[in-house]
mmCIF file of C-alpha atoms in Angstrom:
data_model
loop_
_atom_site.group_PDB
_atom_site.id
_atom_site.type_symbol
_atom_site.label_atom_id
_atom_site.label_comp_id
_atom_site.label_asym_id
_atom_site.label_seq_id
_atom_site.Cartn_x
_atom_site.Cartn_y
_atom_site.Cartn_z
ATOM 1 C CA UNK A 10 0.000 0.000 0.000
ATOM 2 C CA UNK A 11 1.359 3.451 -0.909
ATOM 3 C CA UNK A 12 1.996 6.065 1.765
ATOM 4 C CA UNK A 13 -0.843 8.161 0.350
ATOM 5 C CA UNK A 14 -3.252 5.236 0.572
ATOM 6 C CA UNK A 15 -2.167 4.391 4.113
ATOM 7 C CA UNK A 16 -2.614 8.014 5.168
ATOM 8 C CA UNK A 17 -6.083 8.094 3.620
ATOM 9 C CA UNK A 18 -7.076 4.942 5.491
ATOM 10 C CA UNK A 19 -5.763 6.323 8.807
ATOM 11 C CA UNK A 20 -7.563 9.610 8.204
ATOM 12 C CA UNK A 21 -10.835 7.817 7.427
ATOM 13 C CA UNK A 22 -10.515 5.835 10.673
ATOM 14 C CA UNK A 23 -9.862 9.083 12.554
ATOM 15 C CA UNK A 24 -12.983 10.692 11.064
ATOM 16 C CA UNK A 25 -15.106 7.687 12.074
ATOM 17 C CA UNK A 26 -13.786 7.812 15.630
ATOM 18 C CA UNK A 27 -14.514 11.542 15.858
ATOM 19 C CA UNK A 28 -18.084 10.897 14.661
ATOM 20 C CA UNK A 29 -18.516 8.334 17.439
ATOM 21 C CA UNK A 30 -17.238 10.849 19.980
ATOM 22 C CA UNK A 31 -19.674 13.480 18.728
ATOM 23 C CA UNK A 32 -22.587 11.080 19.023
ATOM 24 C CA UNK A 33 -21.536 10.325 22.613
ATOM 25 C CA UNK A 34 -22.844 13.716 23.683
ATOM 26 C CA UNK A 35 -26.194 12.002 24.175
ATOM 27 C CA UNK A 36 -24.730 9.907 27.018
ATOM 28 C CA UNK A 37 -25.471 10.748 30.673
ATOM 29 C CA UNK A 38 -23.017 13.216 32.287
ATOM 30 C CA UNK A 39 -21.510 10.565 34.551
ATOM 31 C CA UNK A 40 -20.411 8.558 31.478
ATOM 32 C CA UNK A 41 -18.802 11.463 29.613
ATOM 33 C CA UNK A 42 -15.482 11.518 31.508
ATOM 34 C CA UNK A 43 -14.107 8.646 29.465
ATOM 35 C CA UNK A 44 -15.333 10.330 26.280
ATOM 36 C CA UNK A 45 -13.377 13.484 27.183
ATOM 37 C CA UNK A 46 -10.178 11.483 27.710
ATOM 38 C CA UNK A 47 -10.673 9.780 24.334
ATOM 39 C CA UNK A 48 -11.240 13.144 22.626
ATOM 40 C CA UNK A 49 -7.995 14.544 24.073
ATOM 41 C CA UNK A 50 -6.130 11.461 22.870
ATOM 42 C CA UNK A 51 -7.560 11.879 19.352
ATOM 43 C CA UNK A 52 -6.512 15.553 19.286
ATOM 44 C CA UNK A 53 -2.986 14.570 20.264
ATOM 45 C CA UNK A 54 -2.956 11.908 17.533
ATOM 46 C CA UNK A 55 -4.045 14.474 14.921
ATOM 47 C CA UNK A 56 -1.434 17.038 15.989
ATOM 48 C CA UNK A 57 1.533 14.699 16.424
ATOM 49 C CA UNK A 58 0.909 12.044 13.772
ATOM 50 C CA UNK A 59 -1.607 12.978 11.084
ATOM 51 C CA UNK A 60 -0.506 16.578 10.528
ATOM 52 C CA UNK A 61 3.230 15.807 10.009
ATOM 53 C CA UNK A 62 2.330 13.036 7.559
ATOM 54 C CA UNK A 63 0.071 15.427 5.655
ATOM 55 C CA UNK A 64 2.877 17.998 5.400
ATOM 56 C CA UNK A 65 5.240 15.379 3.975
ATOM 57 C CA UNK A 66 2.708 14.292 1.361
ATOM 58 C CA UNK A 67 1.758 17.865 0.429
ATOM 59 C CA UNK A 68 5.409 18.712 -0.212
ATOM 60 C CA UNK A 69 5.674 16.071 -2.909
ATOM 61 C CA UNK A 70 4.913 16.619 -6.578
ATOM 62 C CA UNK A 71 1.536 15.349 -7.836
ATOM 63 C CA UNK A 72 1.655 11.731 -8.857
ATOM 64 C CA UNK A 73 1.216 10.705 -12.464
ATOM 65 C CA UNK A 74 1.675 12.454 -15.795
ATOM 66 C CA UNK A 75 -1.004 13.644 -18.172
ATOM 67 C CA UNK A 76 -0.565 10.482 -20.251
ATOM 68 C CA UNK A 77 -1.083 8.311 -17.182
ATOM 69 C CA UNK A 78 -4.250 10.177 -16.282
ATOM 70 C CA UNK A 79 -5.578 9.670 -19.809
ATOM 71 C CA UNK A 80 -4.733 5.975 -19.575
ATOM 72 C CA UNK A 81 -6.671 5.672 -16.316
ATOM 73 C CA UNK A 82 -9.638 7.454 -17.869
ATOM 74 C CA UNK A 83 -9.550 5.028 -20.805
ATOM 75 C CA UNK A 84 -9.526 2.046 -18.441
ATOM 76 C CA UNK A 85 -12.474 3.474 -16.517
ATOM 77 C CA UNK A 86 -14.433 3.845 -19.758
ATOM 78 C CA UNK A 87 -13.619 0.272 -20.805
ATOM 79 C CA UNK A 88 -14.727 -0.974 -17.378
ATOM 80 C CA UNK A 89 -18.077 0.809 -17.602
ATOM 81 C CA UNK A 90 -18.783 -0.341 -21.181
ATOM 82 C CA UNK A 91 -17.654 -3.929 -20.702
ATOM 83 C CA UNK A 92 -20.551 -6.261 -21.668
ATOM 84 C CA UNK A 93 -19.764 -8.612 -18.761
ATOM 85 C CA UNK A 94 -21.218 -7.753 -15.331
ATOM 86 C CA UNK A 95 -18.236 -6.716 -13.197
ATOM 87 C CA UNK A 96 -18.036 -5.230 -9.700
ATOM 88 C CA UNK A 97 -14.987 -4.093 -7.751
ATOM 89 C CA UNK A 98 -15.256 -4.822 -4.032
ATOM 90 C CA UNK A 99 -13.000 -4.678 -0.988
ATOM 91 C CA UNK A 100 -12.201 -7.548 1.357
ATOM 92 C CA UNK A 101 -15.538 -7.032 3.152
ATOM 93 C CA UNK A 102 -17.451 -7.255 -0.193
ATOM 94 C CA UNK A 103 -18.288 -3.525 -0.029
ATOM 95 C CA UNK A 104 -18.845 -2.263 -3.583
ATOM 96 C CA UNK A 105 -16.420 0.372 -4.826
ATOM 97 C CA UNK A 106 -17.448 0.363 -8.454
ATOM 98 C CA UNK A 107 -20.036 -1.489 -10.520
ATOM 99 C CA UNK A 108 -20.300 -1.315 -14.294
ATOM 100 C CA UNK A 109 -23.469 -0.867 -16.337
ATOM 101 C CA UNK A 110 -23.850 -4.573 -17.130
ATOM 102 C CA UNK A 111 -23.719 -5.427 -13.417
ATOM 103 C CA UNK A 112 -26.401 -2.876 -12.555
ATOM 104 C CA UNK A 113 -28.601 -4.340 -15.293
ATOM 105 C CA UNK A 114 -28.117 -7.885 -13.985
ATOM 106 C CA UNK A 115 -28.724 -7.070 -10.329
ATOM 107 C CA UNK A 116 -31.471 -4.509 -10.951
ATOM 108 C CA UNK A 117 -29.778 -2.166 -8.477
ATOM 109 C CA UNK A 118 -28.666 1.324 -9.388
ATOM 110 C CA UNK A 119 -25.106 2.407 -8.665
ATOM 111 C CA UNK A 120 -26.402 4.810 -6.023
ATOM 112 C CA UNK A 121 -27.736 1.838 -4.051
ATOM 113 C CA UNK A 122 -24.760 -0.460 -4.495
ATOM 114 C CA UNK A 123 -21.703 1.752 -3.994
ATOM 115 C CA UNK A 124 -20.512 1.678 -0.411
ATOM 116 C CA UNK A 125 -22.700 -1.287 0.514
ATOM 117 C CA UNK A 126 -21.908 -5.030 0.640
ATOM 118 C CA UNK A 127 -22.373 -6.845 -2.652
ATOM 119 C CA UNK A 128 -23.239 -9.931 -0.607
ATOM 120 C CA UNK A 129 -26.493 -8.226 0.453
ATOM 121 C CA UNK A 130 -27.787 -8.743 -3.101
ATOM 122 C CA UNK A 131 -27.511 -12.528 -2.754
ATOM 123 C CA UNK A 132 -29.782 -14.995 -0.996
ATOM 124 C CA UNK A 133 -28.992 -15.448 2.738
ATOM 125 C CA UNK A 134 -27.451 -18.876 2.260
ATOM 126 C CA UNK A 135 -24.930 -17.563 -0.287
ATOM 127 C CA UNK A 136 -23.726 -14.508 1.642
ATOM 128 C CA UNK A 137 -21.327 -16.183 4.081
ATOM 129 C CA UNK A 138 -19.591 -18.372 1.429
ATOM 130 C CA UNK A 139 -19.228 -15.342 -0.840
ATOM 131 C CA UNK A 140 -17.691 -13.232 1.940
ATOM 132 C CA UNK A 141 -15.286 -16.051 2.799
ATOM 133 C CA UNK A 142 -14.091 -16.460 -0.791
ATOM 134 C CA UNK A 143 -13.695 -12.692 -1.294
ATOM 135 C CA UNK A 144 -11.644 -12.407 1.903
ATOM 136 C CA UNK A 145 -9.398 -15.280 0.794
ATOM 137 C CA UNK A 146 -8.864 -13.677 -2.607
ATOM 138 C CA UNK A 147 -8.051 -10.319 -1.006
ATOM 139 C CA UNK A 148 -5.456 -12.030 1.229
ATOM 140 C CA UNK A 149 -3.595 -13.120 -1.889
ATOM 141 C CA UNK A 150 -4.641 -16.782 -1.841
ATOM 142 C CA UNK A 151 -5.488 -16.793 -5.543
ATOM 143 C CA UNK A 152 -8.529 -16.367 -7.740
ATOM 144 C CA UNK A 153 -11.560 -18.583 -7.335
ATOM 145 C CA UNK A 154 -15.227 -18.885 -8.279
ATOM 146 C CA UNK A 155 -18.489 -20.021 -6.733
ATOM 147 C CA UNK A 156 -22.180 -20.177 -7.529
ATOM 148 C CA UNK A 157 -24.489 -17.620 -5.929
ATOM 149 C CA UNK A 158 -28.116 -16.586 -6.377
ATOM 150 C CA UNK A 159 -29.586 -13.113 -6.483
ATOM 151 C CA UNK A 160 -32.439 -12.237 -4.138
ATOM 152 C CA UNK A 161 -34.525 -11.090 -7.096
ATOM 153 C CA UNK A 162 -34.109 -14.423 -8.920
ATOM 154 C CA UNK A 163 -33.279 -17.009 -6.249
ATOM 155 C CA UNK A 164 -33.924 -19.975 -8.543
ATOM 156 C CA UNK A 165 -31.374 -18.980 -11.211
ATOM 157 C CA UNK A 166 -27.673 -19.633 -10.473
ATOM 158 C CA UNK A 167 -25.033 -16.986 -11.120
ATOM 159 C CA UNK A 168 -21.359 -17.899 -11.356
ATOM 160 C CA UNK A 169 -19.160 -15.396 -9.498
ATOM 161 C CA UNK A 170 -15.487 -15.409 -10.510
ATOM 162 C CA UNK A 171 -13.058 -13.561 -8.214
ATOM 163 C CA UNK A 172 -9.623 -12.108 -8.921
ATOM 164 C CA UNK A 173 -7.394 -9.839 -6.824
ATOM 165 C CA UNK A 174 -6.322 -6.467 -8.224
ATOM 166 C CA UNK A 175 -3.882 -3.840 -7.013
ATOM 167 C CA UNK A 176 -5.231 -0.473 -8.142
ATOM 168 C CA UNK A 177 -3.233 2.754 -7.792
ATOM 169 C CA UNK A 178 -4.674 5.129 -5.245
ATOM 170 C CA UNK A 179 -6.771 2.471 -3.509
ATOM 171 C CA UNK A 180 -6.139 2.068 0.251
ATOM 172 C CA UNK A 181 -6.326 -1.738 0.156
ATOM 173 C CA UNK A 182 -6.368 -4.626 -2.285
ATOM 174 C CA UNK A 183 -9.415 -4.769 -4.548
ATOM 175 C CA UNK A 184 -11.270 -7.885 -5.698
ATOM 176 C CA UNK A 185 -12.853 -8.002 -9.156
ATOM 177 C CA UNK A 186 -16.114 -9.986 -9.247
ATOM 178 C CA UNK A 187 -17.347 -11.189 -12.643
ATOM 179 C CA UNK A 188 -20.961 -12.409 -12.594
ATOM 180 C CA UNK A 189 -22.131 -14.912 -15.221
ATOM 181 C CA UNK A 190 -25.893 -15.559 -15.075
ATOM 182 C CA UNK A 191 -27.102 -19.060 -15.814
ATOM 183 C CA UNK A 192 -23.626 -20.578 -15.331
ATOM 184 C CA UNK A 193 -23.829 -23.037 -12.435
ATOM 185 C CA UNK A 194 -20.753 -24.850 -11.186
ATOM 186 C CA UNK A 195 -19.877 -27.802 -8.993
ATOM 187 C CA UNK A 196 -18.971 -25.613 -6.038
ATOM 188 C CA UNK A 197 -16.305 -23.116 -5.041
ATOM 189 C CA UNK A 198 -13.082 -23.425 -7.018
ATOM 190 C CA UNK A 199 -9.723 -22.204 -5.846
ATOM 191 C CA UNK A 200 -5.981 -22.541 -6.349
ATOM 192 C CA UNK A 201 -5.837 -25.691 -4.226
ATOM 193 C CA UNK A 202 -7.987 -27.535 -6.753
ATOM 194 C CA UNK A 203 -11.063 -27.886 -4.578
ATOM 195 C CA UNK A 204 -14.001 -28.262 -6.912
ATOM 196 C CA UNK A 205 -11.882 -27.481 -10.001
ATOM 197 C CA UNK A 206 -12.017 -29.679 -13.086
ATOM 198 C CA UNK A 207 -8.634 -30.774 -14.434
ATOM 199 C CA UNK A 208 -7.540 -30.019 -17.986
ATOM 200 C CA UNK A 209 -7.597 -33.745 -18.746
ATOM 201 C CA UNK A 210 -11.338 -33.843 -18.479
ATOM 202 C CA UNK A 211 -11.797 -30.568 -20.315
ATOM 203 C CA UNK A 212 -13.143 -27.202 -19.191
ATOM 204 C CA UNK A 213 -16.113 -27.047 -21.530
ATOM 205 C CA UNK A 214 -19.424 -26.430 -19.844
ATOM 206 C CA UNK A 215 -22.084 -29.095 -19.996
ATOM 207 C CA UNK A 216 -24.974 -28.331 -22.368
ATOM 208 C CA UNK A 217 -27.817 -26.744 -20.474
ATOM 209 C CA UNK A 218 -31.307 -25.577 -21.186
ATOM 210 C CA UNK A 219 -32.002 -21.866 -21.613
ATOM 211 C CA UNK A 220 -32.102 -19.889 -18.364
ATOM 212 C CA UNK A 221 -35.791 -19.112 -18.718
ATOM 213 C CA UNK A 222 -36.709 -22.775 -19.234
ATOM 214 C CA UNK A 223 -34.611 -23.871 -16.274
ATOM 215 C CA UNK A 224 -36.227 -21.225 -14.090
ATOM 216 C CA UNK A 225 -39.724 -22.311 -15.142
ATOM 217 C CA UNK A 226 -39.011 -25.993 -14.511
ATOM 218 C CA UNK A 227 -37.641 -25.226 -11.050
ATOM 219 C CA UNK A 228 -40.569 -23.019 -10.205
ATOM 220 C CA UNK A 229 -43.012 -25.752 -11.230
ATOM 221 C CA UNK A 230 -41.175 -28.456 -9.316
ATOM 222 C CA UNK A 231 -40.398 -26.696 -6.037
ATOM 223 C CA UNK A 232 -42.380 -25.053 -3.267
ATOM 224 C CA UNK A 233 -42.143 -21.257 -2.981
ATOM 225 C CA UNK A 234 -40.139 -19.752 -0.136
ATOM 226 C CA UNK A 235 -42.574 -18.555 2.541
ATOM 227 C CA UNK A 236 -40.483 -15.564 3.656
ATOM 228 C CA UNK A 237 -40.031 -14.400 0.063
ATOM 229 C CA UNK A 238 -43.735 -14.738 -0.710
ATOM 230 C CA UNK A 239 -44.651 -12.871 2.481
ATOM 231 C CA UNK A 240 -42.263 -10.007 1.705
ATOM 232 C CA UNK A 241 -43.539 -9.691 -1.862
ATOM 233 C CA UNK A 242 -47.148 -9.722 -0.706
ATOM 234 C CA UNK A 243 -46.383 -7.001 1.826
ATOM 235 C CA UNK A 244 -44.672 -4.925 -0.857
ATOM 236 C CA UNK A 245 -47.673 -5.264 -3.174
ATOM 237 C CA UNK A 246 -50.006 -4.204 -0.356
ATOM 238 C CA UNK A 247 -47.813 -1.166 0.297
ATOM 239 C CA UNK A 248 -47.780 -0.174 -3.374
ATOM 240 C CA UNK A 249 -51.564 -0.530 -3.542
ATOM 241 C CA UNK A 250 -52.102 1.533 -0.379
ATOM 242 C CA UNK A 251 -49.811 4.361 -1.519
ATOM 243 C CA UNK A 252 -51.351 4.418 -4.999
ATOM 244 C CA UNK A 253 -54.848 4.597 -3.493
ATOM 245 C CA UNK A 254 -53.829 7.456 -1.204
ATOM 246 C CA UNK A 255 -52.262 9.385 -4.096
ATOM 247 C CA UNK A 256 -55.330 8.956 -6.314
ATOM 248 C CA UNK A 257 -57.523 10.362 -3.551
ATOM 249 C CA UNK A 258 -55.506 13.591 -3.265
ATOM 250 C CA UNK A 259 -56.647 16.727 -5.038
ATOM 251 C CA UNK A 260 -54.784 17.323 -8.330
ATOM 252 C CA UNK A 261 -52.423 20.252 -7.998
ATOM 253 C CA UNK A 262 -51.896 19.764 -4.246
ATOM 254 C CA UNK A 263 -48.213 18.782 -4.182
ATOM 255 C CA UNK A 264 -47.885 18.989 -0.406
ATOM 256 C CA UNK A 265 -51.065 16.952 0.086
ATOM 257 C CA UNK A 266 -49.725 14.161 -2.148
ATOM 258 C CA UNK A 267 -46.417 14.062 -0.273
ATOM 259 C CA UNK A 268 -48.124 13.976 3.128
ATOM 260 C CA UNK A 269 -50.619 11.294 2.031
ATOM 261 C CA UNK A 270 -47.785 9.003 0.962
ATOM 262 C CA UNK A 271 -45.899 9.736 4.193
ATOM 263 C CA UNK A 272 -48.884 8.657 6.297
ATOM 264 C CA UNK A 273 -49.181 5.315 4.515
ATOM 265 C CA UNK A 274 -45.439 4.649 4.746
ATOM 266 C CA UNK A 275 -45.486 5.410 8.472
ATOM 267 C CA UNK A 276 -48.463 3.145 9.074
ATOM 268 C CA UNK A 277 -47.148 0.141 7.137
ATOM 269 C CA UNK A 278 -43.436 0.471 6.460
ATOM 270 C CA UNK A 279 -41.329 2.596 8.833
ATOM 271 C CA UNK A 280 -41.164 3.753 12.459
ATOM 272 C CA UNK A 281 -40.279 7.299 11.433
ATOM 273 C CA UNK A 282 -41.143 9.161 8.225
ATOM 274 C CA UNK A 283 -39.667 12.601 7.544
ATOM 275 C CA UNK A 284 -41.017 14.501 4.532
ATOM 276 C CA UNK A 285 -39.161 17.505 3.088
ATOM 277 C CA UNK A 286 -40.682 19.614 0.324
ATOM 278 C CA UNK A 287 -39.047 21.989 -2.146
ATOM 279 C CA UNK A 288 -41.698 24.618 -1.507
ATOM 280 C CA UNK A 289 -40.288 27.155 -3.992
ATOM 281 C CA UNK A 290 -39.790 24.653 -6.786
ATOM 282 C CA UNK A 291 -36.986 22.156 -7.501
ATOM 283 C CA UNK A 292 -34.366 24.917 -7.533
ATOM 284 C CA UNK A 293 -35.375 26.285 -4.130
ATOM 285 C CA UNK A 294 -34.376 25.128 -0.646
ATOM 286 C CA UNK A 295 -36.234 22.257 1.002
ATOM 287 C CA UNK A 296 -38.565 22.836 3.941
ATOM 288 C CA UNK A 297 -39.678 20.289 6.527
ATOM 289 C CA UNK A 298 -43.302 19.403 5.697
ATOM 290 C CA UNK A 299 -44.166 16.506 8.029
ATOM 291 C CA UNK A 300 -42.665 14.251 10.684
ATOM 292 C CA UNK A 301 -44.393 11.038 11.781
ATOM 293 C CA UNK A 302 -42.958 8.879 14.546
ATOM 294 C CA UNK A 303 -43.829 6.712 17.543
ATOM 295 C CA UNK A 304 -46.606 8.231 19.670
ATOM 296 C CA UNK A 305 -44.438 8.081 22.812
ATOM 297 C CA UNK A 306 -41.619 10.203 21.344
ATOM 298 C CA UNK A 307 -43.315 13.523 20.740
ATOM 299 C CA UNK A 308 -40.304 15.548 21.913
ATOM 300 C CA UNK A 309 -38.038 14.145 19.211
ATOM 301 C CA UNK A 310 -40.808 14.524 16.620
ATOM 302 C CA UNK A 311 -41.073 18.238 17.433
ATOM 303 C CA UNK A 312 -37.289 18.584 17.249
ATOM 304 C CA UNK A 313 -37.252 17.009 13.803
ATOM 305 C CA UNK A 314 -40.167 19.135 12.622
ATOM 306 C CA UNK A 315 -38.324 22.314 13.624
ATOM 307 C CA UNK A 316 -35.104 21.148 11.976
ATOM 308 C CA UNK A 317 -33.802 22.757 8.778
ATOM 309 C CA UNK A 318 -33.225 20.043 6.124
ATOM 310 C CA UNK A 319 -30.074 21.924 5.113
ATOM 311 C CA UNK A 320 -28.578 20.804 8.443
ATOM 312 C CA UNK A 321 -29.029 17.131 7.467
ATOM 313 C CA UNK A 322 -26.051 16.086 5.281
ATOM 314 C CA UNK A 323 -27.770 12.961 3.962
ATOM 315 C CA UNK A 324 -30.945 14.819 2.930
ATOM 316 C CA UNK A 325 -28.861 17.494 1.205
ATOM 317 C CA UNK A 326 -26.820 14.857 -0.634
ATOM 318 C CA UNK A 327 -29.885 12.940 -1.838
ATOM 319 C CA UNK A 328 -31.676 16.123 -2.924
ATOM 320 C CA UNK A 329 -28.631 17.302 -4.874
ATOM 321 C CA UNK A 330 -27.790 13.983 -6.526
ATOM 322 C CA UNK A 331 -31.264 12.561 -7.082
ATOM 323 C CA UNK A 332 -30.162 9.068 -5.966
ATOM 324 C CA UNK A 333 -31.616 7.119 -3.058
ATOM 325 C CA UNK A 334 -29.542 5.955 -0.089
ATOM 326 C CA UNK A 335 -30.036 2.743 1.906
ATOM 327 C CA UNK A 336 -28.020 2.362 5.112
ATOM 328 C CA UNK A 337 -28.102 -0.522 7.579
ATOM 329 C CA UNK A 338 -26.574 0.359 10.959
ATOM 330 C CA UNK A 339 -25.520 3.803 9.678
ATOM 331 C CA UNK A 340 -21.873 4.572 10.364
ATOM 332 C CA UNK A 341 -22.249 8.363 10.217
ATOM 333 C CA UNK A 342 -24.184 9.259 13.356
ATOM 334 C CA UNK A 343 -24.573 12.848 12.117
ATOM 335 C CA UNK A 344 -26.177 11.947 8.776
ATOM 336 C CA UNK A 345 -29.488 13.489 9.891
ATOM 337 C CA UNK A 346 -27.967 16.275 11.950
ATOM 338 C CA UNK A 347 -28.293 16.982 15.652
ATOM 339 C CA UNK A 348 -30.869 18.242 18.116
ATOM 340 C CA UNK A 349 -30.505 21.671 19.821
ATOM 341 C CA UNK A 350 -28.422 20.028 22.549
ATOM 342 C CA UNK A 351 -25.917 18.657 20.033
ATOM 343 C CA UNK A 352 -26.968 14.996 20.295
ATOM 344 C CA UNK A 353 -27.114 13.051 17.044
ATOM 345 C CA UNK A 354 -30.670 12.446 15.825
ATOM 346 C CA UNK A 355 -29.852 8.895 14.717
ATOM 347 C CA UNK A 356 -28.544 8.081 18.195
ATOM 348 C CA UNK A 357 -31.571 9.552 19.968
ATOM 349 C CA UNK A 358 -33.995 7.653 17.749
ATOM 350 C CA UNK A 359 -31.948 4.409 18.019
ATOM 351 C CA UNK A 360 -32.044 3.992 14.246
ATOM 352 C CA UNK A 361 -31.041 0.561 12.949
ATOM 353 C CA UNK A 362 -31.614 1.210 9.228
ATOM 354 C CA UNK A 363 -32.717 4.098 7.042
ATOM 355 C CA UNK A 364 -33.913 4.885 3.533
ATOM 356 C CA UNK A 365 -33.532 8.372 2.077
ATOM 357 C CA UNK A 366 -35.494 8.758 -1.171
ATOM 358 C CA UNK A 367 -35.596 11.651 -3.635
ATOM 359 C CA UNK A 368 -39.103 12.495 -4.843
ATOM 360 C CA UNK A 369 -38.521 13.205 -8.515
ATOM 361 C CA UNK A 370 -40.847 14.678 -11.103
ATOM 362 C CA UNK A 371 -41.366 13.540 -14.671
ATOM 363 C CA UNK A 372 -37.895 13.306 -16.235
ATOM 364 C CA UNK A 373 -39.421 13.422 -19.720
ATOM 365 C CA UNK A 374 -40.893 16.822 -18.993
ATOM 366 C CA UNK A 375 -37.456 18.354 -18.411
ATOM 367 C CA UNK A 376 -35.714 16.415 -21.152
ATOM 368 C CA UNK A 377 -33.305 14.883 -18.604
ATOM 369 C CA UNK A 378 -30.622 17.408 -19.571
ATOM 370 C CA UNK A 379 -30.071 18.798 -16.099
ATOM 371 C CA UNK A 380 -30.643 15.599 -14.132
ATOM 372 C CA UNK A 381 -33.700 14.582 -12.137
ATOM 373 C CA UNK A 382 -36.144 17.233 -10.978
ATOM 374 C CA UNK A 383 -36.189 16.697 -7.206
ATOM 375 C CA UNK A 384 -39.454 17.927 -5.675
ATOM 376 C CA UNK A 385 -38.742 16.699 -2.161
ATOM 377 C CA UNK A 386 -37.115 14.017 -0.023
ATOM 378 C CA UNK A 387 -38.664 11.182 2.001
ATOM 379 C CA UNK A 388 -36.552 9.785 4.854
ATOM 380 C CA UNK A 389 -37.713 6.484 6.374
ATOM 381 C CA UNK A 390 -36.266 5.134 9.625
ATOM 382 C CA UNK A 391 -36.539 1.777 11.361
ATOM 383 C CA UNK A 392 -35.427 1.629 14.963
ATOM 384 C CA UNK A 393 -34.220 -0.743 17.655
ATOM 385 C CA UNK A 394 -34.752 -4.442 16.917
ATOM 386 C CA UNK A 395 -37.063 -4.036 13.918
ATOM 387 C CA UNK A 396 -35.869 -5.856 10.799
ATOM 388 C CA UNK A 397 -33.664 -3.694 8.583
ATOM 389 C CA UNK A 398 -34.804 -2.519 5.170
ATOM 390 C CA UNK A 399 -33.983 -5.087 2.497
ATOM 391 C CA UNK A 400 -32.753 -4.286 -1.005
ATOM 392 C CA UNK A 401 -36.113 -5.410 -2.418
ATOM 393 C CA UNK A 402 -37.968 -3.086 -0.059
ATOM 394 C CA UNK A 403 -35.621 -0.253 -0.963
ATOM 395 C CA UNK A 404 -36.316 -0.721 -4.660
ATOM 396 C CA UNK A 405 -40.071 -0.794 -4.059
ATOM 397 C CA UNK A 406 -39.860 2.384 -1.977
ATOM 398 C CA UNK A 407 -37.767 4.045 -4.685
ATOM 399 C CA UNK A 408 -40.467 3.241 -7.253
ATOM 400 C CA UNK A 409 -43.126 4.600 -4.893
ATOM 401 C CA UNK A 410 -41.192 7.851 -4.505
ATOM 402 C CA UNK A 411 -41.355 8.311 -8.283
ATOM 403 C CA UNK A 412 -45.115 7.741 -8.161
ATOM 404 C CA UNK A 413 -45.353 10.407 -5.464
ATOM 405 C CA UNK A 414 -43.420 12.779 -7.715
ATOM 406 C CA UNK A 415 -45.829 12.182 -10.589
ATOM 407 C CA UNK A 416 -48.797 12.799 -8.279
ATOM 408 C CA UNK A 417 -47.219 16.031 -7.047
ATOM 409 C CA UNK A 418 -46.852 17.170 -10.662
ATOM 410 C CA UNK A 419 -50.511 16.575 -11.564
ATOM 411 C CA UNK A 420 -52.005 19.854 -12.779
ATOM 412 C CA UNK A 421 -54.903 21.262 -10.799
ATOM 413 C CA UNK A 422 -58.362 21.954 -12.231
ATOM 414 C CA UNK A 423 -58.567 24.986 -14.539
ATOM 415 C CA UNK A 424 -59.494 28.224 -12.810
#
């Protein structure tokens, strides 16, 4: 690892530790003495270690020539346009990059996948083996492959081939994951020969039926998974309830449509729902329109209602980029800002997972030249021991947010 990469990794760890210290302000006074000692230690670390290293790096000339930068740009373009589904992950399977073919295969936009574990897209039984093989590849134990199944299509096998890469500027070794749908294997293969066919027997794949036919035969011959059926039924009920609520709103009442959807989502889908509205149009600042939470936490609900969305980094990021964000056990305790006392909102609410969704208008109406037209932001929170949002639920909620945007754009009756 280069000195620049090592410094970046140390700095990222320092930032995470500082965020934890800031969230500790919500602790009782008698427990804050240890937090103060830790904060003083972190300040000493920044002054005596991080700052001198930064000065040494800043004194150096910028790395790479113009030709090298052009070469890297060419490689990035080739990666994105490659017809094979490819994802670059770290040793914990967290996605760093995913090309267009991979987003098409998984049905997950890059905004969902980047920064989140690729293993979360697979069925529960395939996640642990995938993480194990990725970790082994990242340790330098050689390339390997295994069969996994996507949550969206659990009956169709996908062959995942892993290879270690050393990329310039990356803080740690990267693993390239090539996904081949419909290519089932005999099990994980690795450098030790486990599950690998020898060259004497040939490497040609056995003839197989088309993927669609195999999927249909398996569906006819096997019982459906109860948990999957239950989740899909719940998602369909949610879509129906939100659509019904939107159709009952008065055309031209953008705020009414947003609040109607928020009520349904709070009743059926999330413990907390925070609705922000771009009251002066997509180009104007967002204003807090509604906050719905547990009936026994009215004080926090009032705090959130009085909060300026501009003080919530995650809301600002989603509104500016137009891409949704799914976080399970959020690492940044300050993603939704703080209360007047300085305590992190996520810590006070005991949030276990969150969904932050842009409410976008009709992209066809704006021609798509300037990006999505963000009319507002819906932030959904689940707390304590409630099951975290799944990728399937996140995709359904993202589709619902687009429906809300269309309802908000409905013209009112003529004067």
